[in-house]
Short mmCIF file of C-alpha atoms in Angstrom, two decimals:
data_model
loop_
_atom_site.label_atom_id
_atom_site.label_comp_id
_atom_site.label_asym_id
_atom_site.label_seq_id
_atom_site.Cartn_x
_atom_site.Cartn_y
_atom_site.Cartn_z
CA UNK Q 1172 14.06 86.98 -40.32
CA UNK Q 1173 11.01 87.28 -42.75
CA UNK Q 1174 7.57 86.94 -41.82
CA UNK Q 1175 6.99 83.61 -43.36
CA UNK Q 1176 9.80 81.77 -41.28
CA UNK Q 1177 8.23 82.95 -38.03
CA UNK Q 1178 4.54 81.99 -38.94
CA UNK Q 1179 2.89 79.93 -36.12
CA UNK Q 1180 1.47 77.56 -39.31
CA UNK Q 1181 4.68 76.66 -40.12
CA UNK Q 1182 5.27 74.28 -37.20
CA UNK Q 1183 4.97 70.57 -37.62
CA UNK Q 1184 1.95 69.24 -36.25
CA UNK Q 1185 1.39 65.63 -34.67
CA UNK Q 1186 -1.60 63.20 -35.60
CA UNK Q 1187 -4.03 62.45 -33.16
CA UNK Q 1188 -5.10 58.56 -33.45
CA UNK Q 1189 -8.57 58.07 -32.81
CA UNK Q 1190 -9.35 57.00 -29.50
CA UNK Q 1191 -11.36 54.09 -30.67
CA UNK Q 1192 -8.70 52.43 -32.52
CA UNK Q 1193 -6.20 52.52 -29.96
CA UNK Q 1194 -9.35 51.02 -27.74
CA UNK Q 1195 -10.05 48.28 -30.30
CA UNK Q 1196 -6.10 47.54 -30.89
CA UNK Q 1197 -5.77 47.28 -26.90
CA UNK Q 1198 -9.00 44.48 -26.86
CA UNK Q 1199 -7.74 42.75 -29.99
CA UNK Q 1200 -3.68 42.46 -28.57
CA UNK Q 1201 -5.84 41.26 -25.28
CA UNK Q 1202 -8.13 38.46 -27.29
CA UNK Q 1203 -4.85 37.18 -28.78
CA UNK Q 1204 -3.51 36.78 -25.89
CA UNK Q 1205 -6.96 34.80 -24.11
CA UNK Q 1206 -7.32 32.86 -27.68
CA UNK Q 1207 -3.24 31.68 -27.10
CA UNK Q 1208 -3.74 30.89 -23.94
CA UNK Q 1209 -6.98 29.13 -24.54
CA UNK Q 1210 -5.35 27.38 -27.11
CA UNK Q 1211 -2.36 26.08 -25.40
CA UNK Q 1212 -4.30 24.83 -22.36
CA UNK Q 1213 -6.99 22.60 -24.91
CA UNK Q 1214 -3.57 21.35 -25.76
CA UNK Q 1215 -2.13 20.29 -22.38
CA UNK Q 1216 -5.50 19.29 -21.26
CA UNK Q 1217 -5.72 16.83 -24.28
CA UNK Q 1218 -2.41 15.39 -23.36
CA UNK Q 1219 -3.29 15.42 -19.47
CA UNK Q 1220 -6.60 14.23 -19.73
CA UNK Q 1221 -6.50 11.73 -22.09
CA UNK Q 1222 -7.89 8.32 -22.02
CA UNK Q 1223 -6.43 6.18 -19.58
CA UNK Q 1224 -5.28 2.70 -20.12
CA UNK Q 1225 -6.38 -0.26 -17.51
CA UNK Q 1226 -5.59 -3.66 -17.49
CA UNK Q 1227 -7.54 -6.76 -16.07
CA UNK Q 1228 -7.04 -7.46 -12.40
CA UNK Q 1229 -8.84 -10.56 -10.34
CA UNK Q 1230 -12.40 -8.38 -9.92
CA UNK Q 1231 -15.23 -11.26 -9.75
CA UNK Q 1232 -18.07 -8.77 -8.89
CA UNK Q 1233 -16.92 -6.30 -11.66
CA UNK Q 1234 -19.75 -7.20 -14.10
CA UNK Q 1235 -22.12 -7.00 -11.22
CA UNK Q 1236 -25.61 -4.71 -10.84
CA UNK Q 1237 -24.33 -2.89 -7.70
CA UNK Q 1238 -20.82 -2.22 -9.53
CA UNK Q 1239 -22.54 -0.50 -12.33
CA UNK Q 1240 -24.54 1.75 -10.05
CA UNK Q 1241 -21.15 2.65 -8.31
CA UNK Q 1242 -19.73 3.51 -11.21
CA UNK Q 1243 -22.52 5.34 -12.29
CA UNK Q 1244 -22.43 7.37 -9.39
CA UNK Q 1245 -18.96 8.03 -9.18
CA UNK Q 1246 -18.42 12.26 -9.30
CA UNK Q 1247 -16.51 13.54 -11.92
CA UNK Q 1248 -13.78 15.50 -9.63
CA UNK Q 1249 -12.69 13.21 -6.80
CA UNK Q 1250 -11.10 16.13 -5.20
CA UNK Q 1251 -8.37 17.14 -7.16
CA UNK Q 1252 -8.50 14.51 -9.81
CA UNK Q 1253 -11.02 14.87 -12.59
CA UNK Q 1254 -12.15 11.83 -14.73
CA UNK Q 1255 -11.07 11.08 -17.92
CA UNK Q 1256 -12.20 8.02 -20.50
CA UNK Q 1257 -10.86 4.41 -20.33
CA UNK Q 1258 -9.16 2.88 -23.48
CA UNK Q 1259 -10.81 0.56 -25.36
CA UNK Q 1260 -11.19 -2.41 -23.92
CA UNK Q 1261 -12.30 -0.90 -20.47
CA UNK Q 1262 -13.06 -2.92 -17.78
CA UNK Q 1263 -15.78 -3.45 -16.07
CA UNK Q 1264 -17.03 -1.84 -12.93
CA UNK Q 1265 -13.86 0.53 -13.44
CA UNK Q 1266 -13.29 4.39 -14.00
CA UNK Q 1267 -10.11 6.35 -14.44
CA UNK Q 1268 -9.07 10.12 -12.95
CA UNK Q 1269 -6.01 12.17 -13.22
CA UNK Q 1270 -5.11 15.25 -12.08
CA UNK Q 1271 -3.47 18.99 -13.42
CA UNK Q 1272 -0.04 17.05 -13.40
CA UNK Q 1273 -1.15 13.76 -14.73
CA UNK Q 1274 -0.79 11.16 -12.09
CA UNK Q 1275 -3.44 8.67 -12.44
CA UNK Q 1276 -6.27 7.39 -10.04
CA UNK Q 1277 -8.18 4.19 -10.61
CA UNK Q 1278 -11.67 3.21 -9.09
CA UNK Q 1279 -11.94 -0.26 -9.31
CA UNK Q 1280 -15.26 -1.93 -8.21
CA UNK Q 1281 -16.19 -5.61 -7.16
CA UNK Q 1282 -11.99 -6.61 -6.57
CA UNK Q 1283 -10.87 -9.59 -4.23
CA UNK Q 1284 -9.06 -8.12 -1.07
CA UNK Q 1285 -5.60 -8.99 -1.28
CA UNK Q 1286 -4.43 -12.06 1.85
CA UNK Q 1287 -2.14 -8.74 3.42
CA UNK Q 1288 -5.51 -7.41 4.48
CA UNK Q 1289 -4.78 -9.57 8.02
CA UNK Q 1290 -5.84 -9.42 11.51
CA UNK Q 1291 -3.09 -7.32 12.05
CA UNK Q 1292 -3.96 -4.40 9.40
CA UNK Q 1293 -4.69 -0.67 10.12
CA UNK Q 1294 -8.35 0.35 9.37
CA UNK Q 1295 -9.40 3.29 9.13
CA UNK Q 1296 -13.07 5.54 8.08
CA UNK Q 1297 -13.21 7.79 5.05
CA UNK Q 1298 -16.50 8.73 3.58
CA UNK Q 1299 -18.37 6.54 5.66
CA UNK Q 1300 -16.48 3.65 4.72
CA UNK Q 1301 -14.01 1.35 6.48
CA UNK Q 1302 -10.15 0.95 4.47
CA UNK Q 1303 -6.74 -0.51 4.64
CA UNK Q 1304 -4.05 0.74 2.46
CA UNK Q 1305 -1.33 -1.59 0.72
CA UNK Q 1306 1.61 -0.65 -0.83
CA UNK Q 1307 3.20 -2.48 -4.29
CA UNK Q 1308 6.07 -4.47 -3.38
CA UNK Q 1309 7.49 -4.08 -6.91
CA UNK Q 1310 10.73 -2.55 -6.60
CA UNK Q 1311 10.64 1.12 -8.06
CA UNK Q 1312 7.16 1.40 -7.54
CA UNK Q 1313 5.34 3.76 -5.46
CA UNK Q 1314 1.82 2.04 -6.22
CA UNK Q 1315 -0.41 2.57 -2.74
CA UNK Q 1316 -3.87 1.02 -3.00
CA UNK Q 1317 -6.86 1.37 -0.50
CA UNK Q 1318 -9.37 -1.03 -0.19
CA UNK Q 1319 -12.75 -0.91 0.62
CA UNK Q 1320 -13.51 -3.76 3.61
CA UNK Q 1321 -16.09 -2.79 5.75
CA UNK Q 1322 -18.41 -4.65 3.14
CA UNK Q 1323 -19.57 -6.10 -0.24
CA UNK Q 1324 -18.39 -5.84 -2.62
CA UNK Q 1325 -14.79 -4.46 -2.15
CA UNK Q 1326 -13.61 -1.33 -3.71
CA UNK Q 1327 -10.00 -0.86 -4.58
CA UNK Q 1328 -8.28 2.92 -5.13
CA UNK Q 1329 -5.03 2.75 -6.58
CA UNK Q 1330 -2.53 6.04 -7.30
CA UNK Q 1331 0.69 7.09 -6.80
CA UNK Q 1332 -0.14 10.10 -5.67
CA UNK Q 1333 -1.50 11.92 -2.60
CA UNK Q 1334 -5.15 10.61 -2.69
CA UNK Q 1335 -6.04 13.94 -0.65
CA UNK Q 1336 -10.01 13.75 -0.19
CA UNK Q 1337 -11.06 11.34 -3.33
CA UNK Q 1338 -10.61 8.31 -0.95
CA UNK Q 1339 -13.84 10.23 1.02
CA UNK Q 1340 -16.14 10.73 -2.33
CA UNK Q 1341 -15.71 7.17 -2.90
CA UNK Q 1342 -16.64 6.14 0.38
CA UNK Q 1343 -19.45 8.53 -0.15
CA UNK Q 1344 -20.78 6.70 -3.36
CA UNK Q 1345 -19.87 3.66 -2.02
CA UNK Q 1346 -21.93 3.85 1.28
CA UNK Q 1347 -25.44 3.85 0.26
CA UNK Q 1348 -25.31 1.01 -1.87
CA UNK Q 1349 -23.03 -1.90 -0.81
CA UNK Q 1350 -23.93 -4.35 1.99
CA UNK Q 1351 -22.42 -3.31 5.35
CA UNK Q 1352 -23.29 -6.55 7.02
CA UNK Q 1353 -20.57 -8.57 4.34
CA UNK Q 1354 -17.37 -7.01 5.41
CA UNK Q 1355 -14.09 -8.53 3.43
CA UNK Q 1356 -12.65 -10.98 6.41
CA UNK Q 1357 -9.28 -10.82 7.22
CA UNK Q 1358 -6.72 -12.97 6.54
CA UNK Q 1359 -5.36 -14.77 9.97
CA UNK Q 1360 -2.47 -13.64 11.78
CA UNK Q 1361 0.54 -14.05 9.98
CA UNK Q 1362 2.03 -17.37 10.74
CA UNK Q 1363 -0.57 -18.78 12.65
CA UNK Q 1364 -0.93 -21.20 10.44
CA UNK Q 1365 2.26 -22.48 10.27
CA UNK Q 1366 2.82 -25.98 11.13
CA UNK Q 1367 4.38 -26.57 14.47
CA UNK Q 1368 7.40 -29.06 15.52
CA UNK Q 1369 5.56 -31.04 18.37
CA UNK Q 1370 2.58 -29.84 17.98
CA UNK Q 1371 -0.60 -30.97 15.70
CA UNK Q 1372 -3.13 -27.93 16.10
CA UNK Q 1373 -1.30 -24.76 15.56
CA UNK Q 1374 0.33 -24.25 19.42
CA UNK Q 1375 1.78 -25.86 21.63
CA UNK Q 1376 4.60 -28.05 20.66
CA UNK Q 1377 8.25 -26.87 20.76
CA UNK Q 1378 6.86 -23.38 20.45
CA UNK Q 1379 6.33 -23.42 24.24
CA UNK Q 1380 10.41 -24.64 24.71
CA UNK Q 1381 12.96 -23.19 27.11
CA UNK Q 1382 15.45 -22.55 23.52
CA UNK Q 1383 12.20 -20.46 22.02
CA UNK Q 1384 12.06 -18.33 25.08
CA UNK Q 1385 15.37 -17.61 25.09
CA UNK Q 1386 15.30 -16.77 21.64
CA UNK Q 1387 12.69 -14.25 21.90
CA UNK Q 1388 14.31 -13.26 24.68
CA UNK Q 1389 17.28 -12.11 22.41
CA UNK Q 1390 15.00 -10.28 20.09
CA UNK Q 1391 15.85 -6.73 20.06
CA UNK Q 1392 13.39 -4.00 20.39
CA UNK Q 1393 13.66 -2.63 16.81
CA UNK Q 1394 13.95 -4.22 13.33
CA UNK Q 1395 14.49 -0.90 11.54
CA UNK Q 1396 11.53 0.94 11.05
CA UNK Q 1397 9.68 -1.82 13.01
CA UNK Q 1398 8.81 -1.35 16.89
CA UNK Q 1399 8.51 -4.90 19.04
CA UNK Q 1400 4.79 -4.44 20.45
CA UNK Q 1401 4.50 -7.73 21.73
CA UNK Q 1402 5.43 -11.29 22.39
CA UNK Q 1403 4.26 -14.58 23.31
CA UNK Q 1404 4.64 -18.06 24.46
CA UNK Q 1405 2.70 -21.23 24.54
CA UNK Q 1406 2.01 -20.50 27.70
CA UNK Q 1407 0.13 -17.96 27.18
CA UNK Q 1408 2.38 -15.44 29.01
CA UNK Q 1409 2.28 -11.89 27.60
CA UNK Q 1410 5.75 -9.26 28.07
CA UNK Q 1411 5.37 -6.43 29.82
CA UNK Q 1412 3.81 -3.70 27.01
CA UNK Q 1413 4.99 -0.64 29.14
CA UNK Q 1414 8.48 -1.34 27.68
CA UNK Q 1415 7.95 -1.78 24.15
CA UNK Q 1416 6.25 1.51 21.66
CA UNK Q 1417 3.06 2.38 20.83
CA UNK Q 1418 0.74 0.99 18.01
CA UNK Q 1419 0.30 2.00 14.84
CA UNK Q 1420 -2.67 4.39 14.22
CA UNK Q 1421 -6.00 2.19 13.44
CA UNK Q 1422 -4.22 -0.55 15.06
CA UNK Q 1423 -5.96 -2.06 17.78
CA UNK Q 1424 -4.29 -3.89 20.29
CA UNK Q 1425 -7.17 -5.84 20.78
CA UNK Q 1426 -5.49 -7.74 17.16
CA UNK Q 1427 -2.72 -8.77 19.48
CA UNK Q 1428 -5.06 -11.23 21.48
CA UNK Q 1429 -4.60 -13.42 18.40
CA UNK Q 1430 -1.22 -13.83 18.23
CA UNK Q 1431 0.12 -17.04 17.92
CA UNK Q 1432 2.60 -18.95 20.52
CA UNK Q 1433 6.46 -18.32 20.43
CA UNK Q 1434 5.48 -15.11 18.22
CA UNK Q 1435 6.96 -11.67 18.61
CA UNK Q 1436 5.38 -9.22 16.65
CA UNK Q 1437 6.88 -5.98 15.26
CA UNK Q 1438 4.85 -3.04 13.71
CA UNK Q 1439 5.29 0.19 11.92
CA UNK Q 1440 3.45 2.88 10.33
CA UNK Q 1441 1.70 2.44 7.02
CA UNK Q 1442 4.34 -0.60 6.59
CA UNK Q 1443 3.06 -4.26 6.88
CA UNK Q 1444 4.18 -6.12 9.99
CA UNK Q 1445 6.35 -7.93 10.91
CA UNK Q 1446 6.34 -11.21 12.84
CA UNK Q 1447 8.47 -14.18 13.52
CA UNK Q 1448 8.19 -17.30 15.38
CA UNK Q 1449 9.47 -20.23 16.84
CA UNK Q 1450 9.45 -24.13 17.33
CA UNK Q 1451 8.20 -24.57 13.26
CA UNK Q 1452 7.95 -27.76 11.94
CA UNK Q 1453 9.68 -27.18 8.55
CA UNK Q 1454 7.57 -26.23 5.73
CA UNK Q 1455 5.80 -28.59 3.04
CA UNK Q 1456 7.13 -26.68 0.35
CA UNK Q 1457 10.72 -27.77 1.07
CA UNK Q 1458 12.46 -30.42 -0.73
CA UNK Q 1459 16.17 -31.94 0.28
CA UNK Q 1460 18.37 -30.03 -2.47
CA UNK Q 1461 16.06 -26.89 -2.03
CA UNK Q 1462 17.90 -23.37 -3.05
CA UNK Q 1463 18.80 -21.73 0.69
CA UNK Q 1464 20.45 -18.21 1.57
CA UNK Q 1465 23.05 -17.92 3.69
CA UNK Q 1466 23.01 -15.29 6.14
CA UNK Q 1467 26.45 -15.50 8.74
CA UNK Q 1468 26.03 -19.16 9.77
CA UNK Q 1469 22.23 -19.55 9.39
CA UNK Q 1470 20.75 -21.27 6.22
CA UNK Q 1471 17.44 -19.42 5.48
CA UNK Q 1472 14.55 -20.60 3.26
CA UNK Q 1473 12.05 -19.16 1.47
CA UNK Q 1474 8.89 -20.32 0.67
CA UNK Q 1475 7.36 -20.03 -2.38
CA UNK Q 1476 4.07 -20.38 -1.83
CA UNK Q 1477 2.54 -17.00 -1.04
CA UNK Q 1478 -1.39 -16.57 -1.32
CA UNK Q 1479 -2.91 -14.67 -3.64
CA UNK Q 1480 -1.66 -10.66 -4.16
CA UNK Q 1481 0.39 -11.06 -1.26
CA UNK Q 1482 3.61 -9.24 -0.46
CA UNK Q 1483 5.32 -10.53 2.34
CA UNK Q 1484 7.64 -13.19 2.08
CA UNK Q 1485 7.91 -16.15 4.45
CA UNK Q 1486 11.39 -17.28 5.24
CA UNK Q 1487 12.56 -19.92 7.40
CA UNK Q 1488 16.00 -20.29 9.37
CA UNK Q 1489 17.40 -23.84 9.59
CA UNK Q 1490 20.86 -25.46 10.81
CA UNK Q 1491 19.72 -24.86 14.45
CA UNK Q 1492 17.78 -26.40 17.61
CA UNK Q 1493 14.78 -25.27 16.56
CA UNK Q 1494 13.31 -23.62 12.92
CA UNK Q 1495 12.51 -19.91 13.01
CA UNK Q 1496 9.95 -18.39 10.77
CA UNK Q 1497 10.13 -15.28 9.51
CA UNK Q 1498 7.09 -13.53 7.99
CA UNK Q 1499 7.88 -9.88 6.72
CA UNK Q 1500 6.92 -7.20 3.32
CA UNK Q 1501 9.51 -8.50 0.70
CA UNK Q 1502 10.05 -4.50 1.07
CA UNK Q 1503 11.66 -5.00 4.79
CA UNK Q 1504 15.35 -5.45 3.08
CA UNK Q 1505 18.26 -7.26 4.59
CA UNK Q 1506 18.53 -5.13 7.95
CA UNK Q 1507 15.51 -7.67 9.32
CA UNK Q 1508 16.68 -10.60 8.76
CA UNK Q 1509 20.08 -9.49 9.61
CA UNK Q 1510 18.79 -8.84 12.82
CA UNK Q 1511 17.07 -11.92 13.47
CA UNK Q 1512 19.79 -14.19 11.85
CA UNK Q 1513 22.06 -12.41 14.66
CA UNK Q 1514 19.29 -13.55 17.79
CA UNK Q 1515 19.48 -16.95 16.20
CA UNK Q 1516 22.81 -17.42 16.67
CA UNK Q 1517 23.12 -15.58 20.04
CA UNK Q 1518 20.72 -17.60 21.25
CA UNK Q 1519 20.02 -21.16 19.60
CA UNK Q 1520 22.65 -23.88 19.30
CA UNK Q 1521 23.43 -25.34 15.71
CA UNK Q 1522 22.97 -28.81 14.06
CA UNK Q 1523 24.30 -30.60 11.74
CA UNK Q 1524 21.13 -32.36 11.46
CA UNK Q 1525 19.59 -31.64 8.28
CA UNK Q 1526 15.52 -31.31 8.74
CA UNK Q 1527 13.38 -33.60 6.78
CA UNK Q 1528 10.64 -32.67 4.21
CA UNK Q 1529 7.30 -32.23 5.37
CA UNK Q 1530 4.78 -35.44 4.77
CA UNK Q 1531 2.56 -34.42 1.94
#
């Protein structure tokens, strides 16, 4: 082998990169990287958090002073939603929040509380501030709103998400400037008003009759989700509460003092109650040739004339001793007034008799 073949300078020598471009290739691949990422959250953030779109609702105190200072002093994170714009043309005394996955929150300021906000509703405190929660009876819709009602004026929060803690920074802003001593009055209990057979003033009457008490007698403890928590006659008598469940939470059963005669009342949580009644005079919004349901061998009717926002339906059972009204969410579904078409029959004896309109 020659000397030249076996000379150390003839082996192949790597390249050494500088140090500082591998340093300044590492930070550049790493600012791509932020600048992408960067980039593609602008983007979703855009989409997420883009103006929101509200419509008019029945808000007389929108336009008013005290709703403008709300407003103004609304946070920008209500917990986890942040706020966004409102679309041209925004209402007033309104502001709009989403959060990360785009469910929407609306503040609404100066609203009219809706006639479900009864006696009978659960109240509770957030933020220094007393609510009630409804739920949208549109079919599909899981719509919950919370209203403001321990004073003036009334504050709706509507998502259909978890509201988590934003229902607590309203209160918050809320508290210091609205009038404590104007709190939204309930509507009364629910049919309490209801004309009764016999009777002139609201009581009384046929209400008070041997078929009613048997009737509520029949009642069963349970109208699906719905617990019986009380009854009453015209009499005044109360059942025994040991035997029925508990309230609600924020129920107090101190609303129960109200409830009308030849009522039984049925309650559930965050649902709207329940109640029926006996020994009705028929409604004045029926009319001989009026469109009834048949459920088994009871004729039901439904009234049309529900106040304003509300969501429970008022039905009526005729064909039998005495008329039976039903007042329930128009979310309750048929297993209610299965159940009470099924104590009517049990327990009151049919007619033939067809029951005349009310006098206007």
């Amino acid at each position: 082998m020659s000397d030249e073949a076996s000379s150390p300078d003839s082996t192949p020598r790597a390249v050494d990169t500088p140090r500082y471009l591998i340093i300044l290739s590492t930070v550049l691949a790493v600012a791509l990287i932020i600048a992408v990422i960067t980039a593609a959250k602008i983007t979703v953030d855009r989409k997420v958090y883009a103006p929101m779109a509200m419509g008019p609702v029945d808000a007389p105190e929108a336009s008013s002073q005290v709703c403008a200072d709300f407003v103004d002093r609304l946070p920008g994170d209500l917990g986890r939603f942040r706020a966004v714009e409102l679309r041209e043309p925004a209402p007033s005394g309104a502001a709009g929040y989403r959060d990360s996955s785009g469910a929407e929150l609306s503040v609404r300021c100066g609203v009219n509380v809706p006639d479900q906000y009864t006696v009978l509703s659960p109240v509770f405190s957030a933020g220094e501030v007393r609510w009630t929660a409804v739920s949208d009876a549109t079919p599909g819709s899981d719509l919950r709103t919370w209203y403001a009602v321990g004073g003036s004026p009334a504050v709706a929060v509507t998502t259909s998400a978890d509201v988590g803690g934003a229902l607590g920074a309203v209160g918050s802003a809320l508290s210091s400037i609205y009038d404590a001593n104007s709190p939204a009055k309930p509507a009364p209990y629910p049919l309490s008003d209801a004309p009764v057979a016999g009777g002139s003033d609201g009581s009384g009457g046929e209400t008070d009759s041997p078929a009613c008490r048997k009737f509520l007698d029949s009642l069963p403890t349970a109208l699906g989700s719905w617990r019986l928590v009380h009854t009453s006659t015209g009499s005044g008598r109360l059942s025994d509460q040991a035997k029925f469940g508990s309230l609600p939470e924020d129920v107090s059963r101190s609303a129960l003092d109200k409830a009308p005669s030849g009522s039984a009342t049925y309650l559930a949580d965050d649902r709207e109650p329940v109640v029926i009644r006996c020994g009705l005079a028929i409604p004045k919004s029926y009319a001989p040739g009026a469109q009834l349901t048949q459920v088994d061998d009871v004729p039901w009717f439904s009234d049309p004339s529900l106040s304003r926002g509300s969501t429970m339906g008022h039905w009526y059972a005729l064909g039998h001793e005495q008329i039976v009204g039903l007042a329930m969410p128009q979310s309750a579904g048929d297993e209610v007034i299965a159940s009470v078409t099924s104590a009517i029959s049990s327990s009151l004896k049919k007619t033939e008799k067809q029951p005349a309109p009310a006098q206007q």
